[in-house]
Coordinates of C-alpha atoms in Angstrom, one line a residue:
M1 CA 0.0 0.1 -0.3
N2 CA 1.2 3.7 -0.8
V3 CA 1.4 6.2 1.6
E4 CA 1.1 9.7 0.9
T5 CA 3.8 11.7 2.7
V6 CA 2.3 15.2 3.4
I7 CA 5.2 17.8 4.1
L8 CA 4.0 20.7 6.2
P9 CA 5.4 23.9 5.7
K10 CA 7.9 25.2 8.1
T11 CA 7.0 28.0 10.2
E12 CA 9.2 30.8 11.6
N13 CA 8.9 33.8 13.8
R14 CA 9.8 36.7 11.6
T15 CA 8.1 39.1 13.3
G16 CA 11.4 41.0 14.7
L17 CA 10.1 40.0 18.5
K18 CA 11.9 37.3 20.3
V19 CA 8.7 36.5 21.9
P20 CA 6.3 34.6 20.1
V21 CA 2.9 35.3 20.9
T22 CA -0.6 33.4 20.7
I23 CA -4.2 33.8 20.8
N24 CA -5.8 31.9 23.5
G25 CA -9.3 32.5 24.5
T26 CA -12.1 34.4 22.5
G27 CA -15.1 35.9 23.4
F28 CA -18.1 37.9 21.5
S29 CA -21.2 39.8 22.2
V30 CA -23.9 41.6 20.3
P31 CA -27.1 43.1 21.1
G32 CA -30.2 41.0 21.1
N33 CA -32.1 43.9 18.9
R34 CA -32.2 42.4 15.0
V35 CA -32.9 45.0 12.7
T36 CA -33.7 43.2 9.1
N37 CA -33.4 44.9 5.8
E38 CA -37.0 45.3 5.4
E39 CA -37.5 47.1 8.3
L40 CA -34.8 49.8 7.0
S41 CA -36.4 49.9 3.8
G42 CA -39.4 50.8 5.3
V43 CA -37.8 54.1 6.6
L44 CA -35.0 54.6 3.9
D45 CA -35.2 54.9 0.0
T46 CA -34.0 51.2 -0.4
T47 CA -34.8 47.7 -0.6
D48 CA -33.7 44.2 0.7
E49 CA -32.4 43.5 -2.7
W50 CA -30.3 46.3 -3.2
I51 CA -28.9 46.2 0.2
R52 CA -28.2 42.3 -0.3
T53 CA -26.7 42.7 -3.6
R54 CA -24.6 45.5 -2.9
T55 CA -23.4 44.4 0.4
G56 CA -24.5 40.8 1.2
I57 CA -25.7 42.1 4.5
K58 CA -29.3 40.5 5.7
E59 CA -29.5 41.9 9.3
R60 CA -27.5 43.8 11.6
R61 CA -27.8 44.6 15.7
F62 CA -28.3 48.0 17.1
L63 CA -27.4 48.3 20.7
E64 CA -30.4 48.7 23.1
E65 CA -30.8 52.6 24.3
E66 CA -30.0 52.1 27.9
E67 CA -26.8 50.1 27.0
V68 CA -22.9 51.4 26.2
T69 CA -20.0 50.1 24.4
S70 CA -18.6 49.1 27.6
D71 CA -21.3 46.6 28.4
L72 CA -21.1 44.5 25.3
C73 CA -17.1 44.7 25.7
I74 CA -17.5 43.2 29.3
R75 CA -19.6 40.5 28.1
A76 CA -17.2 39.6 25.1
S77 CA -14.3 40.1 27.8
L78 CA -15.5 37.5 30.4
E79 CA -16.2 34.8 28.0
A80 CA -12.6 35.4 26.4
I81 CA -11.0 35.0 30.4
A82 CA -13.2 32.1 30.7
N83 CA -12.2 30.5 27.6
A84 CA -8.5 31.0 28.1
N85 CA -8.7 29.6 31.7
I86 CA -7.5 32.5 33.4
T87 CA -8.8 35.1 35.8
A88 CA -9.2 38.7 35.2
A89 CA -7.1 39.5 37.9
E90 CA -4.2 38.0 35.9
I91 CA -4.8 40.3 33.0
D92 CA -1.5 42.8 32.6
A93 CA -3.2 45.2 30.1
I94 CA -6.8 45.9 28.6
I95 CA -6.0 47.4 24.8
L96 CA -9.5 48.5 23.6
T97 CA -10.1 49.7 20.0
T98 CA -13.4 51.6 18.9
T99 CA -14.2 54.8 17.2
T100 CA -17.2 54.6 19.6
P101 CA -16.3 54.8 23.3
D102 CA -18.5 55.5 26.1
Q103 CA -17.3 59.1 26.8
R104 CA -14.1 61.0 25.4
L105 CA -13.2 60.7 29.2
P106 CA -12.5 59.0 31.4
S107 CA -10.9 55.7 29.6
T108 CA -13.3 53.1 28.6
A109 CA -10.6 50.5 28.4
L110 CA -10.5 51.6 32.3
V111 CA -14.4 51.1 33.0
I112 CA -14.0 47.7 31.7
G113 CA -11.0 46.8 33.9
E114 CA -13.0 47.9 36.7
A115 CA -16.0 45.9 36.2
I116 CA -14.5 42.8 35.5
G117 CA -12.2 43.0 38.1
A118 CA -8.8 43.5 35.9
H119 CA -7.5 45.7 38.7
K120 CA -3.3 45.7 37.5
A121 CA -4.2 45.8 34.0
I122 CA -2.8 49.0 32.0
P123 CA -6.1 50.4 30.3
I124 CA -5.0 51.2 26.4
D125 CA -7.8 52.9 24.0
L126 CA -7.2 52.8 20.1
N127 CA -9.9 55.1 18.9
Q128 CA -8.9 56.3 15.6
A129 CA -7.7 52.9 13.9
A130 CA -11.1 52.2 12.8
C131 CA -11.9 48.7 11.2
A132 CA -8.0 48.0 11.5
G133 CA -8.4 47.9 14.9
G134 CA -8.2 44.4 15.4
I135 CA -4.8 44.6 13.7
F136 CA -3.3 47.1 15.7
S137 CA -4.4 46.0 19.0
I138 CA -3.1 42.8 17.9
V139 CA -0.2 44.0 17.2
I140 CA 0.1 46.6 20.2
G141 CA -0.3 43.4 22.5
T142 CA 2.3 41.4 21.0
H143 CA 5.0 44.2 21.8
L144 CA 3.8 44.6 25.2
L145 CA 4.4 40.7 25.8
Q146 CA 7.8 40.9 25.2
N147 CA 8.1 42.2 28.6
E148 CA 9.0 39.2 30.8
Q149 CA 6.2 40.8 33.7
F150 CA 3.5 40.5 31.5
N151 CA 1.5 37.5 30.4
N152 CA -2.0 38.0 29.7
V153 CA -3.1 40.9 27.1
L154 CA -7.0 41.3 27.0
V155 CA -7.6 42.6 23.6
I156 CA -11.1 44.0 22.4
G157 CA -12.6 45.4 19.5
A158 CA -16.1 47.1 20.0
E159 CA -18.2 49.3 18.0
I160 CA -21.7 50.9 18.4
L161 CA -21.7 52.2 15.0
S162 CA -25.9 53.0 15.1
R163 CA -25.0 55.8 17.2
V164 CA -22.9 57.5 14.6
T165 CA -24.6 56.6 11.6
D166 CA -27.5 59.0 10.2
P167 CA -30.9 57.1 10.6
N168 CA -31.6 58.8 7.5
D169 CA -28.7 58.2 5.5
R170 CA -29.1 55.2 3.1
T171 CA -25.4 55.3 2.1
T172 CA -24.2 54.4 5.6
R173 CA -27.3 53.2 7.7
V174 CA -27.5 50.1 5.9
F175 CA -24.2 49.2 6.2
F176 CA -23.1 49.1 10.0
G177 CA -24.1 47.4 13.0
D178 CA -22.8 46.8 16.7
A179 CA -20.9 44.3 18.5
A180 CA -17.7 43.5 20.4
G181 CA -15.1 40.7 20.3
A182 CA -12.3 40.1 22.6
A183 CA -9.1 37.6 22.7
I184 CA -6.5 36.8 24.9
L185 CA -2.8 36.8 23.9
Q186 CA -0.2 35.0 25.6
K187 CA 3.3 34.0 25.2
T188 CA 3.9 30.6 23.4
S189 CA 6.3 28.2 21.9
E190 CA 8.9 29.5 19.3
G191 CA 7.3 28.3 15.6
N192 CA 3.9 29.1 16.9
G193 CA 1.8 32.1 17.5
L194 CA 2.4 35.3 15.4
L195 CA 4.7 34.5 12.2
S196 CA 4.6 37.9 10.7
W197 CA 2.7 41.2 10.7
E198 CA 2.6 44.7 8.4
I199 CA 0.8 48.0 8.5
D200 CA 0.4 50.7 6.0
S201 CA -1.2 53.8 5.6
T202 CA -2.3 56.5 3.3
L203 CA -4.3 59.7 4.5
N204 CA -7.5 59.8 2.7
D205 CA -10.6 61.0 4.3
A206 CA -13.4 58.7 2.4
V207 CA -14.4 57.5 5.4
R208 CA -14.6 60.4 8.3
I209 CA -16.6 61.7 11.2
E210 CA -16.0 65.6 11.3
G211 CA -16.9 66.5 14.8
G212 CA -15.6 65.9 18.3
G213 CA -12.3 67.1 17.6
T214 CA -10.6 70.6 17.3
V215 CA -11.2 71.4 13.5
P216 CA -14.2 73.8 13.2
L217 CA -17.4 72.7 11.6
A218 CA -17.5 73.2 8.0
D219 CA -20.3 75.5 6.6
G220 CA -23.7 73.7 6.9
E221 CA -22.6 70.9 9.7
T222 CA -24.3 70.8 12.9
I223 CA -23.1 69.5 16.2
E224 CA -25.6 66.5 15.7
S225 CA -25.0 66.0 12.1
S226 CA -21.0 66.3 12.4
Q227 CA -21.1 63.3 14.7
Y228 CA -22.2 61.0 12.1
V229 CA -20.3 59.2 9.7
K230 CA -19.6 60.1 6.0
M231 CA -18.3 57.9 3.5
D232 CA -17.2 57.9 0.0
G233 CA -18.2 54.2 -1.2
R234 CA -16.5 53.9 -4.3
E235 CA -13.3 55.2 -2.9
V236 CA -13.7 52.6 -0.1
W237 CA -14.1 50.0 -2.4
K238 CA -11.0 51.1 -4.4
M239 CA -8.7 51.3 -1.4
A240 CA -9.9 48.1 -0.2
T241 CA -9.8 45.6 -3.1
K242 CA -6.2 47.0 -3.8
N243 CA -4.6 46.7 -0.5
I244 CA -5.9 43.9 1.2
P245 CA -4.8 41.4 -1.2
S246 CA -1.4 43.4 -1.7
S247 CA -1.0 43.1 2.4
I248 CA -1.8 39.6 2.4
R249 CA 0.6 38.8 0.1
N250 CA 3.0 40.9 1.9
V251 CA 2.6 39.4 5.4
I252 CA 2.6 35.5 3.6
D253 CA 5.7 36.5 1.9
K254 CA 7.4 37.7 5.2
A255 CA 6.2 34.6 7.2
G256 CA 8.4 32.7 4.3
L257 CA 5.4 31.0 3.0
S258 CA 3.1 31.1 0.1
V259 CA -0.8 31.5 -0.4
R260 CA -1.1 27.7 -0.9
D261 CA 0.3 27.2 2.6
I262 CA -2.5 29.3 4.3
D263 CA -5.4 27.0 6.2
H264 CA -7.8 30.1 6.8
F265 CA -8.4 33.6 5.6
L266 CA -10.1 36.0 8.2
I267 CA -10.8 39.2 6.6
H268 CA -12.3 42.5 7.9
Q269 CA -16.3 42.0 6.9
A270 CA -17.0 45.8 5.7
N271 CA -18.9 44.2 2.5
L272 CA -19.4 40.9 1.1
N273 CA -18.4 41.8 -2.2
I274 CA -15.1 43.4 -1.1
V275 CA -14.2 40.2 0.9
Q276 CA -15.3 37.7 -2.2
A277 CA -13.1 40.4 -4.7
A278 CA -9.8 40.0 -2.3
L279 CA -10.0 36.1 -2.5
E280 CA -10.5 36.1 -5.9
E281 CA -7.7 38.5 -6.5
L282 CA -5.6 35.8 -4.3
D283 CA -7.4 33.0 -6.3
V284 CA -8.8 31.5 -2.7
S285 CA -11.5 29.7 -2.7
T286 CA -14.4 31.0 -0.3
S287 CA -14.3 28.1 1.3
K288 CA -11.0 28.8 3.2
T289 CA -12.3 32.0 4.5
T290 CA -15.6 32.7 7.5
F291 CA -18.2 35.3 6.8
T292 CA -20.2 37.5 9.3
V293 CA -21.5 40.3 7.7
Q294 CA -24.7 38.5 6.5
D295 CA -25.3 38.6 9.9
Y296 CA -24.1 41.5 11.9
A297 CA -23.0 44.2 9.0
N298 CA -19.6 46.1 9.1
T299 CA -19.1 46.1 12.6
G300 CA -16.2 48.0 12.7
S301 CA -13.4 47.0 15.0
A302 CA -15.1 44.4 16.2
S303 CA -15.6 42.4 12.6
L304 CA -12.0 40.8 12.4
F305 CA -13.1 39.0 16.3
S306 CA -16.1 38.1 14.8
V307 CA -14.6 36.0 12.0
L308 CA -11.9 34.9 14.5
Y309 CA -14.9 33.4 17.2
R310 CA -17.2 32.3 14.2
A311 CA -14.5 30.4 12.4
L312 CA -12.8 28.6 16.0
H313 CA -16.7 27.7 16.9
E314 CA -17.4 26.3 14.0
G315 CA -13.7 23.8 13.9
K316 CA -12.9 25.9 10.8
I317 CA -9.5 26.8 12.6
T318 CA -7.8 24.1 15.0
E319 CA -4.6 23.9 16.5
G320 CA -1.6 24.2 14.1
D321 CA -3.4 25.9 11.1
V322 CA -1.9 28.9 10.0
V323 CA -4.5 31.8 9.7
V324 CA -4.0 35.0 8.2
F325 CA -5.7 38.0 9.1
S326 CA -6.2 41.3 7.5
A327 CA -8.2 45.0 7.5
I328 CA -8.5 48.2 6.4
G329 CA -10.0 51.4 7.9
A330 CA -10.9 54.9 7.7
G331 CA -7.6 57.2 7.4
F332 CA -7.2 54.9 5.4
V333 CA -5.1 52.7 7.5
W334 CA -4.5 48.9 7.0
G335 CA -2.5 45.9 7.8
S336 CA -2.3 41.8 8.3
L337 CA -1.3 39.2 10.6
C338 CA 0.4 35.8 10.0
L339 CA -0.2 33.7 13.1
K340 CA 0.1 29.7 13.6
Y341 CA -2.9 28.8 15.9
T342 CA -2.1 27.2 19.0
Q343 CA -3.5 27.3 22.7
T344 CA -0.2 25.8 24.3
D345 CA 1.1 29.0 26.1
L346 CA 4.5 28.8 28.0
K347 CA 2.5 27.9 31.2
G348 CA 1.3 24.8 30.1

């Protein structure tokens, strides 16, 4: 009997960091309030068919009025902590990435830390990485774990985008939803965890929220209207379909691997058609990715955490798989990670 020998790709840490870092424990939370395309088409000049064809979105979740960003974050964080088999008291840092914090001050990361009992954790708030926040938070958390006194970093991506989209603007209202996702970063053994990463950017105001800063309001803008997302959809499409595939190729090359070596691709869920276009450019089957955009719409900083959570719970990512994460956000800022997934940390 002939036995076929399968040669696995050799993985090597090419992050430029001495200590390899993995993801061990995830959590995810969405509001119970489902908002369907049919509901939105009753108040906006749009249809279910138009939304599905252009975006792939079937429904999204909007947070209940009595809740705020940190409420979703707390629930996602507690699940991630439990899944990592640690306690909140063991967390050394909390990195929250969101464009919709509870308020400008005090720190929402600090609010979360106090609520879950992570009393020694350093709170870090990333408020302008937008949809690429998942990439930024993991890269920053990985650097923190180079310190020998750090063992557990909680990274959270969350958005309440229903609060920053104009209820009367179909060009933004139909695209976004609310969610929070979390993950625990821990040290791991050589050859596992984060293998490579890259981040890039170019200044472009195609997606923007003009109010809340020191720039004076434009003529015709009110304090209320300046808090809403403005978006040039054509420019978003052009930037995303160009930079996501390019970034993915770059991060795979940095890891010394090829596209065919990657077991699963986790891509920011801005729009179903953007994800499919990126995969087509890479000549990758959609069977090697996970989608959440149809259920939750674009959840900004929570988006990458949503696909990671679903892929793990559906068994699409298992021990030893090589996974690529990629996202692009307003700014524009974008980036990718290549990670060999393992739940074995150095304490095990």
